[in-house]
Amino acid sequence: MRSLFSHTLLFWQTFSQTYFGQRNPSPPSHLDTRIRDPSTQGPPLLAPTPPMGYNNWARYECHLNQKLFTDTADWMVTHGLLTAGYDTITIDDCWMAMDRDPITKQLVVNSTLFPQGMNWLSQYLHQRGFKFGIYQDAGYKTCGGYPGSQGYYDIDIAQFAGWQVDYIKLDGCNINKNESLPPSNTLEPTFRQLYARFGAAIRSQPRPIVFSESAPAYFAGEDAHTGDKVGKDWYKVLTWIGRYGQLWRHSNDVAVYRKDGKSRWGSVMTNYGFNIRLARFQKPGNWNDPDFIITGDDEGLTMDEQKSQFALWSIMASPLILSTDVRQLNQEQIAYLTNPEIIAVNQDPLGIQGRIAWRTNQSDVLVKPLQDTSARAVAVLNKQNSAVNIAVPFARLGFAQATGCEYLVSELLSQTEHIIRVTSPRQQSIDTLLRPHATALYKITTQTNDASCRATIPTGSIFLTSSLLCLDASNSGTAPGTPAFAFPCTTHENQLWQTWTVPPTFTLHTTTSNLRAPFWIKTLDNLCLDTEIKNITLSPGSKVVLNPCNVTRKTQQWTYEPLEGTLFHTSTKLCVDALGAGTEIGKTGVRLRLWECGFQADSQVWSMPA
Protein backbone atom coordinates (compact mmCIF):
# COMPACT_ATOMS: atom_id res chain seq x y z
CA MET A 1 0.00 0.00 0.00
CA ARG A 2 1.27 3.49 -0.76
CA SER A 3 1.21 6.44 1.58
CA LEU A 4 -1.21 9.36 1.26
CA PHE A 5 -0.42 13.01 1.50
CA SER A 6 -2.55 14.94 3.93
CA HIS A 7 -5.13 17.48 3.12
CA THR A 8 -7.08 16.89 6.35
CA LEU A 9 -5.51 18.75 9.23
CA LEU A 10 -6.37 17.85 12.81
CA PHE A 11 -5.69 20.28 15.64
CA TRP A 12 -2.65 18.39 16.81
CA GLN A 13 -1.21 18.26 13.30
CA THR A 14 -1.74 21.98 12.77
CA PHE A 15 -0.27 22.72 16.19
CA SER A 16 2.86 20.71 15.46
CA GLN A 17 3.28 22.25 12.02
CA THR A 18 2.90 25.75 13.42
CA TYR A 19 5.11 25.50 16.48
CA PHE A 20 7.63 22.81 15.57
CA GLY A 21 8.30 23.81 11.97
CA GLN A 22 7.02 20.67 10.25
CA ARG A 23 6.85 21.42 6.54
CA ASN A 24 5.59 18.17 5.08
CA PRO A 25 1.95 17.36 5.84
CA SER A 26 1.21 14.09 7.61
CA PRO A 27 -0.65 11.28 5.85
CA PRO A 28 -4.39 11.42 6.49
CA SER A 29 -6.26 8.33 7.51
CA HIS A 30 -9.74 9.18 6.31
CA LEU A 31 -9.55 7.71 2.81
CA ASP A 32 -7.15 6.60 0.13
CA THR A 33 -8.09 8.27 -3.14
CA ARG A 34 -5.33 7.09 -5.41
CA ILE A 35 -3.74 3.88 -6.69
CA ARG A 36 -0.66 2.69 -4.89
CA ASP A 37 2.56 2.14 -6.81
CA PRO A 38 3.36 -1.57 -6.37
CA SER A 39 7.09 -0.93 -6.61
CA THR A 40 7.46 1.52 -3.74
CA GLN A 41 10.75 -0.08 -2.73
CA GLY A 42 12.16 0.22 -6.24
CA PRO A 43 14.11 2.96 -8.05
CA PRO A 44 13.33 6.67 -7.67
CA LEU A 45 9.84 7.64 -8.75
CA LEU A 46 9.49 8.59 -12.40
CA ALA A 47 7.31 11.62 -13.17
CA PRO A 48 6.78 12.68 -9.55
CA THR A 49 4.93 15.71 -10.92
CA PRO A 50 2.80 15.93 -14.09
CA PRO A 51 4.95 15.82 -17.24
CA MET A 52 5.29 19.03 -19.22
CA GLY A 53 6.45 19.46 -22.78
CA TYR A 54 5.51 19.39 -26.45
CA ASN A 55 3.99 16.90 -28.91
CA ASN A 56 3.26 17.65 -32.55
CA TRP A 57 0.11 15.56 -33.10
CA ALA A 58 -2.89 17.84 -32.42
CA ARG A 59 -1.35 20.61 -34.56
CA TYR A 60 0.46 18.76 -37.34
CA GLU A 61 -0.63 15.10 -37.24
CA CYS A 62 1.61 13.30 -39.80
CA HIS A 63 2.96 16.52 -41.30
CA LEU A 64 6.24 16.38 -39.41
CA ASN A 65 9.96 16.54 -40.09
CA GLN A 66 13.27 17.14 -38.38
CA LYS A 67 13.16 20.91 -38.84
CA LEU A 68 9.82 21.15 -37.05
CA PHE A 69 11.36 19.73 -33.89
CA THR A 70 14.65 21.62 -33.99
CA ASP A 71 12.84 24.92 -34.64
CA THR A 72 10.34 24.15 -31.88
CA ALA A 73 13.11 23.36 -29.41
CA ASP A 74 15.06 26.50 -30.25
CA TRP A 75 11.96 28.67 -29.97
CA MET A 76 10.97 27.14 -26.61
CA VAL A 77 14.44 27.87 -25.25
CA THR A 78 14.55 31.50 -26.38
CA HIS A 79 10.98 32.28 -25.26
CA GLY A 80 11.20 30.82 -21.76
CA LEU A 81 9.09 27.69 -22.14
CA LEU A 82 11.93 25.32 -21.28
CA THR A 83 12.78 27.38 -18.21
CA ALA A 84 9.09 27.32 -17.23
CA GLY A 85 9.17 23.50 -17.17
CA TYR A 86 8.16 22.33 -20.67
CA ASP A 87 11.14 20.01 -20.89
CA THR A 88 10.06 16.99 -22.98
CA ILE A 89 9.71 17.10 -26.78
CA THR A 90 7.92 14.06 -28.22
CA ILE A 91 7.65 12.92 -31.82
CA ASP A 92 4.25 11.36 -32.50
CA ASP A 93 3.19 8.88 -35.21
CA CYS A 94 4.47 8.71 -38.82
CA TRP A 95 8.18 9.19 -38.13
CA MET A 96 9.26 5.78 -39.43
CA ALA A 97 9.46 3.93 -42.73
CA MET A 98 6.70 1.49 -43.68
CA ASP A 99 8.80 -1.63 -43.04
CA ARG A 100 11.26 -2.87 -40.44
CA ASP A 101 14.83 -3.68 -41.30
CA PRO A 102 14.64 -7.20 -42.80
CA ILE A 103 17.78 -8.36 -41.00
CA THR A 104 17.76 -6.70 -37.56
CA LYS A 105 13.95 -6.26 -37.36
CA GLN A 106 14.59 -2.82 -35.97
CA LEU A 107 12.44 0.16 -36.86
CA VAL A 108 13.71 2.28 -39.73
CA VAL A 109 13.60 6.07 -39.51
CA ASN A 110 12.11 7.87 -42.51
CA SER A 111 15.31 9.46 -43.78
CA THR A 112 13.45 11.95 -45.95
CA LEU A 113 11.73 13.43 -42.93
CA PHE A 114 14.64 12.96 -40.51
CA PRO A 115 17.79 13.01 -42.66
CA GLN A 116 20.19 13.01 -39.71
CA GLY A 117 18.36 10.28 -37.81
CA MET A 118 17.06 9.94 -34.29
CA ASN A 119 20.42 9.69 -32.57
CA TRP A 120 21.32 13.10 -33.92
CA LEU A 121 17.95 14.62 -33.00
CA SER A 122 18.15 13.14 -29.51
CA GLN A 123 21.53 14.73 -28.98
CA TYR A 124 20.26 18.04 -30.37
CA LEU A 125 17.42 18.12 -27.84
CA HIS A 126 19.50 16.90 -24.91
CA GLN A 127 22.18 19.52 -25.56
CA ARG A 128 19.51 22.21 -25.21
CA GLY A 129 18.18 20.79 -21.97
CA PHE A 130 15.20 18.82 -23.26
CA LYS A 131 14.19 15.22 -22.79
CA PHE A 132 13.45 13.22 -25.92
CA GLY A 133 10.14 11.43 -26.41
CA ILE A 134 8.93 9.10 -29.15
CA TYR A 135 5.74 7.31 -30.25
CA GLN A 136 4.96 3.65 -30.82
CA ASP A 137 1.91 1.39 -30.80
CA ALA A 138 1.20 -1.78 -28.83
CA GLY A 139 -0.44 -3.38 -31.87
CA TYR A 140 0.93 -4.72 -35.11
CA LYS A 141 0.58 -1.31 -36.80
CA THR A 142 0.48 2.26 -35.54
CA CYS A 143 -2.67 4.30 -35.99
CA GLY A 144 -1.06 5.79 -39.09
CA GLY A 145 -0.33 2.35 -40.56
CA TYR A 146 3.39 2.15 -39.75
CA PRO A 147 5.08 -0.85 -38.08
CA GLY A 148 3.72 -1.41 -34.60
CA SER A 149 5.62 -2.90 -31.72
CA GLN A 150 3.64 -6.09 -31.13
CA GLY A 151 6.07 -9.01 -31.18
CA TYR A 152 9.07 -6.66 -31.07
CA TYR A 153 8.82 -5.02 -27.67
CA ASP A 154 12.32 -5.87 -26.48
CA ILE A 155 13.88 -4.93 -29.81
CA ASP A 156 12.07 -1.58 -29.94
CA ILE A 157 12.79 -0.63 -26.34
CA ALA A 158 16.48 -1.46 -26.77
CA GLN A 159 16.54 0.65 -29.92
CA PHE A 160 14.86 3.57 -28.14
CA ALA A 161 17.23 3.29 -25.20
CA GLY A 162 20.10 3.38 -27.69
CA TRP A 163 18.71 6.66 -28.98
CA GLN A 164 18.61 7.93 -25.37
CA VAL A 165 14.84 8.22 -25.41
CA ASP A 166 13.41 9.55 -22.13
CA TYR A 167 9.66 9.23 -22.78
CA ILE A 168 7.54 6.80 -24.80
CA LYS A 169 3.91 7.27 -25.80
CA LEU A 170 2.34 3.86 -26.56
CA ASP A 171 -0.87 3.91 -28.58
CA GLY A 172 -3.40 1.07 -28.91
CA CYS A 173 -4.47 0.81 -32.55
CA ASN A 174 -4.55 -2.48 -34.46
CA ILE A 175 -4.56 -4.89 -31.53
CA ASN A 176 -5.97 -8.35 -32.18
CA LYS A 177 -7.65 -10.29 -29.41
CA ASN A 178 -5.47 -12.92 -27.77
CA GLU A 179 -7.74 -15.97 -27.72
CA SER A 180 -5.40 -17.84 -25.37
CA LEU A 181 -6.35 -15.54 -22.50
CA PRO A 182 -9.37 -16.20 -20.28
CA PRO A 183 -12.66 -15.60 -22.13
CA SER A 184 -13.75 -11.98 -22.35
CA ASN A 185 -16.23 -10.03 -24.44
CA THR A 186 -13.71 -7.24 -24.87
CA LEU A 187 -10.03 -6.65 -25.58
CA GLU A 188 -9.33 -5.64 -21.97
CA PRO A 189 -7.30 -8.78 -21.07
CA THR A 190 -5.30 -8.45 -24.30
CA PHE A 191 -4.55 -4.78 -23.68
CA ARG A 192 -3.44 -5.58 -20.15
CA GLN A 193 -1.09 -8.31 -21.31
CA LEU A 194 0.47 -6.12 -24.01
CA TYR A 195 0.90 -3.01 -21.87
CA ALA A 196 2.32 -5.10 -19.04
CA ARG A 197 4.86 -6.64 -21.41
CA PHE A 198 5.83 -3.27 -22.86
CA GLY A 199 6.22 -1.84 -19.36
CA ALA A 200 8.41 -4.79 -18.38
CA ALA A 201 10.59 -4.21 -21.45
CA ILE A 202 11.04 -0.58 -20.42
CA ARG A 203 11.99 -1.55 -16.88
CA SER A 204 14.52 -4.06 -18.19
CA GLN A 205 16.61 -1.17 -19.53
CA PRO A 206 19.00 0.68 -17.23
CA ARG A 207 17.86 3.99 -18.74
CA PRO A 208 14.82 5.47 -16.93
CA ILE A 209 12.02 6.04 -19.45
CA VAL A 210 8.65 7.62 -18.67
CA PHE A 211 5.82 5.48 -20.08
CA SER A 212 2.70 7.22 -21.40
CA GLU A 213 -0.09 4.69 -21.95
CA SER A 214 -3.11 5.12 -24.23
CA ALA A 215 -4.96 1.93 -23.26
CA PRO A 216 -7.84 3.52 -21.28
CA ALA A 217 -8.80 5.71 -24.25
CA TYR A 218 -9.82 2.58 -26.17
CA PHE A 219 -12.46 1.77 -23.56
CA ALA A 220 -14.15 5.18 -23.35
CA GLY A 221 -16.52 6.94 -25.72
CA GLU A 222 -19.01 5.81 -28.32
CA ASP A 223 -16.75 3.15 -29.81
CA ALA A 224 -16.68 1.42 -26.43
CA HIS A 225 -20.48 1.66 -26.21
CA THR A 226 -20.21 3.89 -23.17
CA GLY A 227 -20.63 7.39 -24.61
CA ASP A 228 -20.75 9.78 -21.69
CA LYS A 229 -21.73 6.89 -19.44
CA VAL A 230 -18.47 5.26 -18.57
CA GLY A 231 -18.31 1.49 -18.52
CA LYS A 232 -16.85 -1.29 -16.40
CA ASP A 233 -14.01 -2.12 -18.77
CA TRP A 234 -12.87 1.50 -18.74
CA TYR A 235 -12.71 1.40 -14.97
CA LYS A 236 -11.08 -2.03 -15.04
CA VAL A 237 -8.27 -0.75 -17.27
CA LEU A 238 -7.78 2.20 -14.93
CA THR A 239 -7.31 -0.13 -11.95
CA TRP A 240 -4.19 -1.67 -13.51
CA ILE A 241 -2.77 0.94 -15.88
CA GLY A 242 -0.75 2.72 -13.17
CA ARG A 243 1.24 -0.43 -12.42
CA TYR A 244 3.07 -0.26 -15.74
CA GLY A 245 3.51 3.43 -16.55
CA GLN A 246 3.37 6.96 -15.25
CA LEU A 247 0.52 8.62 -17.17
CA TRP A 248 -2.41 7.49 -19.28
CA ARG A 249 -4.58 8.94 -22.00
CA HIS A 250 -8.03 8.07 -20.73
CA SER A 251 -10.48 9.26 -23.36
CA ASN A 252 -10.93 10.94 -26.73
CA ASP A 253 -8.20 12.66 -28.71
CA VAL A 254 -8.59 16.39 -28.32
CA ALA A 255 -9.79 17.92 -31.61
CA VAL A 256 -6.90 18.46 -34.02
CA TYR A 257 -6.03 21.74 -35.73
CA ARG A 258 -8.31 22.84 -38.52
CA LYS A 259 -8.47 26.29 -40.12
CA ASP A 260 -12.22 25.93 -40.64
CA GLY A 261 -13.70 28.25 -38.04
CA LYS A 262 -15.29 25.41 -36.08
CA SER A 263 -15.07 25.42 -32.31
CA ARG A 264 -12.87 22.93 -30.46
CA TRP A 265 -14.36 23.88 -27.09
CA GLY A 266 -16.71 20.90 -27.06
CA SER A 267 -13.74 18.60 -27.42
CA VAL A 268 -11.94 20.25 -24.50
CA MET A 269 -15.07 19.94 -22.32
CA THR A 270 -15.56 16.29 -23.27
CA ASN A 271 -12.08 15.38 -22.08
CA TYR A 272 -12.49 17.53 -18.98
CA GLY A 273 -15.74 15.65 -18.27
CA PHE A 274 -13.94 12.33 -18.40
CA ASN A 275 -11.07 13.57 -16.25
CA ILE A 276 -13.17 14.78 -13.30
CA ARG A 277 -14.43 11.21 -12.88
CA LEU A 278 -10.96 9.80 -12.27
CA ALA A 279 -9.47 11.80 -9.40
CA ARG A 280 -9.21 8.73 -7.18
CA PHE A 281 -6.67 7.08 -9.50
CA GLN A 282 -4.15 9.92 -9.45
CA LYS A 283 -0.99 10.27 -7.31
CA PRO A 284 2.64 11.33 -7.79
CA GLY A 285 4.04 9.11 -10.54
CA ASN A 286 0.55 8.26 -11.87
CA TRP A 287 -1.32 10.93 -13.84
CA ASN A 288 -4.69 11.14 -15.56
CA ASP A 289 -4.04 12.64 -19.01
CA PRO A 290 -6.95 14.46 -20.73
CA ASP A 291 -4.71 15.15 -23.76
CA PHE A 292 -2.86 18.11 -25.18
CA ILE A 293 -2.99 21.82 -24.41
CA ILE A 294 -4.13 23.33 -27.72
CA THR A 295 -3.45 26.99 -27.12
CA GLY A 296 -2.37 28.33 -30.47
CA ASP A 297 -3.01 29.98 -33.76
CA ASP A 298 -6.22 28.44 -35.12
CA GLU A 299 -9.79 29.66 -34.77
CA GLY A 300 -11.05 26.74 -32.69
CA LEU A 301 -10.80 28.35 -29.24
CA THR A 302 -11.32 31.89 -28.06
CA MET A 303 -8.64 33.37 -25.83
CA ASP A 304 -10.88 32.83 -22.80
CA GLU A 305 -11.34 29.18 -23.78
CA GLN A 306 -7.61 28.70 -24.21
CA LYS A 307 -6.98 30.13 -20.75
CA SER A 308 -9.78 27.97 -19.35
CA GLN A 309 -8.21 24.79 -20.67
CA PHE A 310 -4.86 25.73 -19.18
CA ALA A 311 -6.38 26.67 -15.82
CA LEU A 312 -8.48 23.50 -15.61
CA TRP A 313 -5.62 21.21 -16.65
CA SER A 314 -3.45 22.97 -14.05
CA ILE A 315 -5.81 22.56 -11.10
CA MET A 316 -6.46 18.92 -12.09
CA ALA A 317 -2.69 18.27 -11.99
CA SER A 318 -2.89 17.05 -15.59
CA PRO A 319 0.14 16.76 -17.87
CA LEU A 320 0.82 20.10 -19.58
CA ILE A 321 1.86 19.00 -23.06
CA LEU A 322 1.58 21.67 -25.74
CA SER A 323 0.49 20.69 -29.23
CA THR A 324 0.59 23.82 -31.33
CA ASP A 325 2.83 25.87 -33.57
CA VAL A 326 4.76 27.41 -30.72
CA ARG A 327 6.33 29.90 -33.10
CA GLN A 328 2.92 31.56 -33.51
CA LEU A 329 2.23 32.03 -29.79
CA ASN A 330 1.64 35.66 -28.89
CA GLN A 331 2.80 37.46 -25.76
CA GLU A 332 -0.49 36.95 -23.91
CA GLN A 333 -0.38 33.21 -24.55
CA ILE A 334 3.27 32.93 -23.55
CA ALA A 335 2.54 34.89 -20.38
CA TYR A 336 -0.07 32.51 -19.02
CA LEU A 337 1.65 29.36 -20.28
CA THR A 338 4.77 30.35 -18.34
CA ASN A 339 2.99 31.88 -15.32
CA PRO A 340 5.03 30.41 -12.42
CA GLU A 341 2.14 30.55 -9.93
CA ILE A 342 -0.17 28.57 -12.21
CA ILE A 343 2.54 26.05 -13.01
CA ALA A 344 3.24 25.70 -9.28
CA VAL A 345 -0.41 24.72 -8.75
CA ASN A 346 -0.09 22.08 -11.46
CA GLN A 347 3.26 20.82 -10.21
CA ASP A 348 2.39 20.83 -6.50
CA PRO A 349 4.22 17.86 -4.90
CA LEU A 350 1.09 16.40 -3.31
CA GLY A 351 -0.15 15.53 -6.80
CA ILE A 352 -3.80 15.73 -5.75
CA GLN A 353 -6.25 16.28 -8.58
CA GLY A 354 -8.60 19.22 -8.02
CA ARG A 355 -12.04 17.90 -7.01
CA ILE A 356 -15.56 19.12 -7.66
CA ALA A 357 -16.88 21.47 -4.96
CA TRP A 358 -20.01 22.04 -7.00
CA ARG A 359 -21.14 21.16 -10.50
CA THR A 360 -24.17 22.38 -12.46
CA ASN A 361 -25.07 22.83 -16.13
CA GLN A 362 -23.94 26.45 -15.80
CA SER A 363 -20.75 26.33 -13.72
CA ASP A 364 -18.19 24.12 -12.01
CA VAL A 365 -16.02 24.85 -8.99
CA LEU A 366 -12.93 22.73 -8.30
CA VAL A 367 -10.80 22.79 -5.15
CA LYS A 368 -7.24 21.47 -4.88
CA PRO A 369 -5.27 20.95 -1.64
CA LEU A 370 -1.65 22.09 -1.82
CA GLN A 371 1.50 21.04 0.00
CA ASP A 372 1.43 24.42 1.70
CA THR A 373 -1.43 23.51 4.03
CA SER A 374 -2.24 27.19 4.62
CA ALA A 375 -3.37 27.50 0.99
CA ARG A 376 -5.84 25.97 -1.46
CA ALA A 377 -6.31 26.39 -5.21
CA VAL A 378 -9.80 27.03 -6.59
CA ALA A 379 -11.04 27.11 -10.20
CA VAL A 380 -14.39 28.61 -11.19
CA LEU A 381 -15.61 27.67 -14.70
CA ASN A 382 -18.41 29.43 -16.57
CA LYS A 383 -19.89 26.79 -18.89
CA GLN A 384 -22.50 29.17 -20.30
CA ASN A 385 -22.47 31.00 -23.63
CA SER A 386 -23.00 34.32 -21.86
CA ALA A 387 -21.19 36.27 -19.17
CA VAL A 388 -22.22 35.52 -15.60
CA ASN A 389 -21.28 36.49 -12.07
CA ILE A 390 -20.49 33.41 -9.96
CA ALA A 391 -20.36 33.65 -6.17
CA VAL A 392 -18.57 30.82 -4.36
CA PRO A 393 -19.32 30.73 -0.61
CA PHE A 394 -16.19 30.47 1.51
CA ALA A 395 -17.65 27.37 3.20
CA ARG A 396 -17.07 25.51 -0.09
CA LEU A 397 -13.31 25.89 0.04
CA GLY A 398 -12.41 23.44 2.79
CA PHE A 399 -10.99 25.70 5.50
CA ALA A 400 -12.14 23.97 8.65
CA GLN A 401 -12.45 27.04 10.86
CA ALA A 402 -12.56 30.17 8.68
CA THR A 403 -14.60 32.49 10.94
CA GLY A 404 -12.50 35.39 12.11
CA CYS A 405 -9.62 34.56 9.76
CA GLU A 406 -8.09 36.62 6.97
CA TYR A 407 -7.18 35.15 3.58
CA LEU A 408 -5.27 36.46 0.59
CA VAL A 409 -7.34 35.77 -2.53
CA SER A 410 -5.05 35.77 -5.59
CA GLU A 411 -6.51 35.34 -9.09
CA LEU A 412 -3.61 33.86 -11.02
CA LEU A 413 -4.65 34.54 -14.61
CA SER A 414 -5.33 38.26 -14.12
CA GLN A 415 -2.66 38.52 -11.41
CA THR A 416 -4.96 40.45 -9.10
CA GLU A 417 -5.41 39.94 -5.36
CA HIS A 418 -7.30 41.15 -2.33
CA ILE A 419 -7.70 40.32 1.35
CA ILE A 420 -10.95 38.90 2.72
CA ARG A 421 -11.78 38.70 6.42
CA VAL A 422 -14.27 35.91 6.96
CA THR A 423 -17.05 36.54 9.47
CA SER A 424 -19.70 34.20 8.03
CA PRO A 425 -18.30 31.44 5.78
CA ARG A 426 -21.71 30.26 4.60
CA GLN A 427 -22.81 33.75 3.53
CA GLN A 428 -19.55 35.39 2.42
CA SER A 429 -18.36 34.49 -1.04
CA ILE A 430 -15.67 35.02 -3.62
CA ASP A 431 -17.40 36.71 -6.53
CA THR A 432 -16.15 36.68 -10.08
CA LEU A 433 -17.62 37.99 -13.34
CA LEU A 434 -16.71 35.53 -16.07
CA ARG A 435 -17.09 35.87 -19.82
CA PRO A 436 -18.49 32.90 -21.81
CA HIS A 437 -16.43 29.73 -21.19
CA ALA A 438 -13.94 31.62 -19.04
CA THR A 439 -12.31 30.30 -15.87
CA ALA A 440 -10.94 32.10 -12.82
CA LEU A 441 -8.06 30.35 -11.05
CA TYR A 442 -7.46 31.35 -7.45
CA LYS A 443 -4.87 30.61 -4.82
CA ILE A 444 -6.31 31.32 -1.38
CA THR A 445 -3.75 31.63 1.40
CA THR A 446 -4.29 32.01 5.14
CA GLN A 447 -2.95 35.31 6.47
CA THR A 448 -3.95 34.88 10.12
CA ASN A 449 -1.21 33.42 12.30
CA ASP A 450 -3.45 30.92 14.03
CA ALA A 451 -3.40 27.14 13.64
CA SER A 452 -7.18 26.89 13.40
CA CYS A 453 -7.23 29.30 10.44
CA ARG A 454 -4.85 27.05 8.53
CA ALA A 455 -6.74 23.84 9.26
CA THR A 456 -8.39 22.30 6.18
CA ILE A 457 -10.90 19.52 5.71
CA PRO A 458 -11.98 17.64 2.54
CA THR A 459 -15.07 19.56 1.38
CA GLY A 460 -17.20 19.38 -1.73
CA SER A 461 -19.53 17.23 -3.79
CA ILE A 462 -19.81 13.45 -3.56
CA PHE A 463 -21.06 12.20 -6.91
CA LEU A 464 -21.60 9.05 -8.96
CA THR A 465 -18.87 9.08 -11.59
CA SER A 466 -20.99 7.52 -14.29
CA SER A 467 -24.20 9.55 -14.11
CA LEU A 468 -22.66 12.60 -12.35
CA LEU A 469 -25.57 12.64 -9.90
CA CYS A 470 -24.70 14.10 -6.50
CA LEU A 471 -25.23 12.85 -2.97
CA ASP A 472 -28.12 14.97 -1.72
CA ALA A 473 -29.85 15.58 1.62
CA SER A 474 -33.49 15.50 0.53
CA ASN A 475 -35.19 18.90 0.38
CA SER A 476 -32.32 20.43 2.38
CA GLY A 477 -33.72 18.67 5.42
CA THR A 478 -32.06 19.02 8.81
CA ALA A 479 -34.30 16.73 10.83
CA PRO A 480 -33.15 13.30 12.05
CA GLY A 481 -33.91 10.66 9.45
CA THR A 482 -33.65 13.02 6.44
CA PRO A 483 -33.43 10.72 3.37
CA ALA A 484 -30.27 10.69 1.24
CA PHE A 485 -30.72 10.76 -2.52
CA ALA A 486 -28.75 10.76 -5.75
CA PHE A 487 -29.90 13.96 -7.43
CA PRO A 488 -28.76 16.27 -10.24
CA CYS A 489 -25.95 18.44 -8.91
CA THR A 490 -26.76 21.95 -7.72
CA THR A 491 -25.07 24.79 -5.84
CA HIS A 492 -27.16 24.15 -2.71
CA GLU A 493 -25.62 23.32 0.65
CA ASN A 494 -27.58 20.08 0.91
CA GLN A 495 -25.00 18.67 -1.54
CA LEU A 496 -21.98 20.02 0.33
CA TRP A 497 -20.15 17.35 2.35
CA GLN A 498 -17.13 17.13 4.59
CA THR A 499 -15.22 13.98 5.53
CA TRP A 500 -13.72 13.70 9.01
CA THR A 501 -11.45 11.14 10.57
CA VAL A 502 -12.37 12.41 14.03
CA PRO A 503 -15.79 13.17 15.48
CA PRO A 504 -17.20 16.24 13.74
CA THR A 505 -17.14 18.27 16.96
CA PHE A 506 -13.48 18.94 15.97
CA THR A 507 -12.24 17.69 19.33
CA LEU A 508 -8.67 16.39 19.52
CA HIS A 509 -8.62 12.60 19.31
CA THR A 510 -6.00 9.96 18.71
CA THR A 511 -6.49 8.46 15.26
CA THR A 512 -5.27 5.30 13.61
CA SER A 513 -2.83 5.34 10.70
CA ASN A 514 -4.89 2.77 8.80
CA LEU A 515 -5.48 4.22 5.34
CA ARG A 516 -8.99 2.83 5.39
CA ALA A 517 -9.84 3.96 8.90
CA PRO A 518 -13.50 4.87 9.41
CA PHE A 519 -14.54 8.43 8.65
CA TRP A 520 -17.66 10.51 8.99
CA ILE A 521 -19.51 12.21 6.12
CA LYS A 522 -21.17 15.32 7.45
CA THR A 523 -23.14 18.39 6.39
CA LEU A 524 -22.51 21.94 7.59
CA ASP A 525 -25.58 21.47 9.81
CA ASN A 526 -23.84 18.65 11.72
CA LEU A 527 -25.86 15.85 10.22
CA CYS A 528 -23.91 12.69 9.41
CA LEU A 529 -24.54 10.05 6.78
CA ASP A 530 -26.22 7.16 8.60
CA THR A 531 -28.67 4.30 8.16
CA GLU A 532 -32.33 4.18 9.03
CA ILE A 533 -31.86 1.40 11.58
CA LYS A 534 -30.23 2.34 14.87
CA ASN A 535 -28.40 -0.92 15.48
CA ILE A 536 -25.86 -2.51 13.16
CA THR A 537 -27.98 -5.52 12.20
CA LEU A 538 -28.65 -4.27 8.72
CA SER A 539 -29.51 -6.03 5.49
CA PRO A 540 -29.32 -5.13 1.81
CA GLY A 541 -32.01 -2.59 1.04
CA SER A 542 -31.67 -0.60 4.26
CA LYS A 543 -32.09 3.10 3.48
CA VAL A 544 -29.33 5.71 3.86
CA VAL A 545 -30.37 8.77 5.88
CA LEU A 546 -28.95 11.79 7.73
CA ASN A 547 -28.92 11.89 11.52
CA PRO A 548 -27.27 14.16 14.10
CA CYS A 549 -23.59 13.30 14.29
CA ASN A 550 -22.85 10.93 17.16
CA VAL A 551 -19.38 9.55 17.81
CA THR A 552 -20.79 6.44 19.50
CA ARG A 553 -22.91 5.39 16.52
CA LYS A 554 -21.01 2.90 14.43
CA THR A 555 -23.72 3.18 11.77
CA GLN A 556 -22.24 6.61 10.90
CA GLN A 557 -18.80 5.24 10.09
CA TRP A 558 -17.74 4.69 6.46
CA THR A 559 -14.65 3.69 4.53
CA TYR A 560 -13.71 4.31 0.90
CA GLU A 561 -12.22 1.84 -1.55
CA PRO A 562 -10.34 3.93 -4.16
CA LEU A 563 -9.90 1.32 -6.88
CA GLU A 564 -13.57 0.43 -6.71
CA GLY A 565 -14.78 3.93 -5.88
CA THR A 566 -17.19 2.43 -3.37
CA LEU A 567 -18.42 3.80 -0.05
CA PHE A 568 -18.44 0.90 2.42
CA HIS A 569 -20.66 0.95 5.45
CA THR A 570 -18.03 -0.01 8.04
CA SER A 571 -20.35 -2.04 10.23
CA THR A 572 -21.86 -4.22 7.50
CA LYS A 573 -19.47 -3.89 4.52
CA LEU A 574 -22.47 -3.11 2.35
CA CYS A 575 -22.10 -0.30 -0.18
CA VAL A 576 -23.97 2.95 -0.75
CA ASP A 577 -26.07 2.23 -3.83
CA ALA A 578 -28.33 4.33 -6.07
CA LEU A 579 -30.38 1.70 -7.87
CA GLY A 580 -31.23 2.85 -11.36
CA ALA A 581 -29.27 6.09 -11.10
CA GLY A 582 -25.89 4.76 -12.19
CA THR A 583 -25.97 5.75 -15.84
CA GLU A 584 -29.03 7.94 -16.29
CA ILE A 585 -27.64 11.45 -16.41
CA GLY A 586 -30.34 13.89 -15.32
CA LYS A 587 -32.43 11.28 -13.51
CA THR A 588 -33.90 12.76 -10.35
CA GLY A 589 -34.77 11.62 -6.88
CA VAL A 590 -33.17 8.20 -6.51
CA ARG A 591 -33.25 7.08 -2.87
CA LEU A 592 -29.93 5.73 -1.60
CA ARG A 593 -29.72 2.36 0.08
CA LEU A 594 -27.16 -0.14 1.33
CA TRP A 595 -26.58 -3.01 -1.06
CA GLU A 596 -24.17 -5.81 -1.71
CA CYS A 597 -21.02 -4.42 -3.28
CA GLY A 598 -20.56 -5.07 -6.98
CA PHE A 599 -17.49 -4.75 -9.19
CA GLN A 600 -17.42 -1.25 -10.69
CA ALA A 601 -21.21 -1.04 -10.43
CA ASP A 602 -22.35 2.25 -11.97
CA SER A 603 -24.72 2.80 -9.06
CA GLN A 604 -21.90 2.44 -6.51
CA VAL A 605 -18.83 4.26 -7.90
CA TRP A 606 -18.43 7.62 -6.14
CA SER A 607 -15.96 10.49 -6.28
CA MET A 608 -15.01 12.03 -2.94
CA PRO A 609 -14.01 15.61 -2.05
CA ALA A 610 -10.46 16.75 -1.35
Tab-separated table of C-alpha atoms in Angstrom, residues 93 96-100 105-107 135-153 156 160 170-171 173-175 198:
chain	number	residue	atom	x	y	z
A	93	ASP	CA	3.189	8.878	-35.215
A	96	MET	CA	9.263	5.776	-39.426
A	97	ALA	CA	9.459	3.925	-42.734
A	98	MET	CA	6.697	1.486	-43.685
A	99	ASP	CA	8.804	-1.632	-43.040
A	100	ARG	CA	11.257	-2.865	-40.442
A	105	LYS	CA	13.954	-6.264	-37.362
A	106	GLN	CA	14.591	-2.816	-35.971
A	107	LEU	CA	12.444	0.155	-36.863
A	135	TYR	CA	5.739	7.308	-30.248
A	136	GLN	CA	4.957	3.645	-30.822
A	137	ASP	CA	1.905	1.386	-30.803
A	138	ALA	CA	1.201	-1.777	-28.831
A	139	GLY	CA	-0.437	-3.378	-31.873
A	140	TYR	CA	0.934	-4.724	-35.107
A	141	LYS	CA	0.581	-1.306	-36.797
A	142	THR	CA	0.481	2.262	-35.540
A	143	CYS	CA	-2.669	4.301	-35.987
A	144	GLY	CA	-1.058	5.789	-39.093
A	145	GLY	CA	-0.329	2.347	-40.558
A	146	TYR	CA	3.394	2.146	-39.750
A	147	PRO	CA	5.079	-0.849	-38.084
A	148	GLY	CA	3.722	-1.406	-34.596
A	149	SER	CA	5.622	-2.902	-31.715
A	150	GLN	CA	3.643	-6.092	-31.129
A	151	GLY	CA	6.071	-9.011	-31.180
A	152	TYR	CA	9.073	-6.660	-31.069
A	153	TYR	CA	8.818	-5.020	-27.672
A	156	ASP	CA	12.072	-1.578	-29.938
A	160	PHE	CA	14.855	3.571	-28.140
A	170	LEU	CA	2.340	3.862	-26.560
A	171	ASP	CA	-0.868	3.912	-28.579
A	173	CYS	CA	-4.468	0.812	-32.555
A	174	ASN	CA	-4.553	-2.485	-34.458
A	175	ILE	CA	-4.561	-4.892	-31.526
A	198	PHE	CA	5.835	-3.271	-22.856
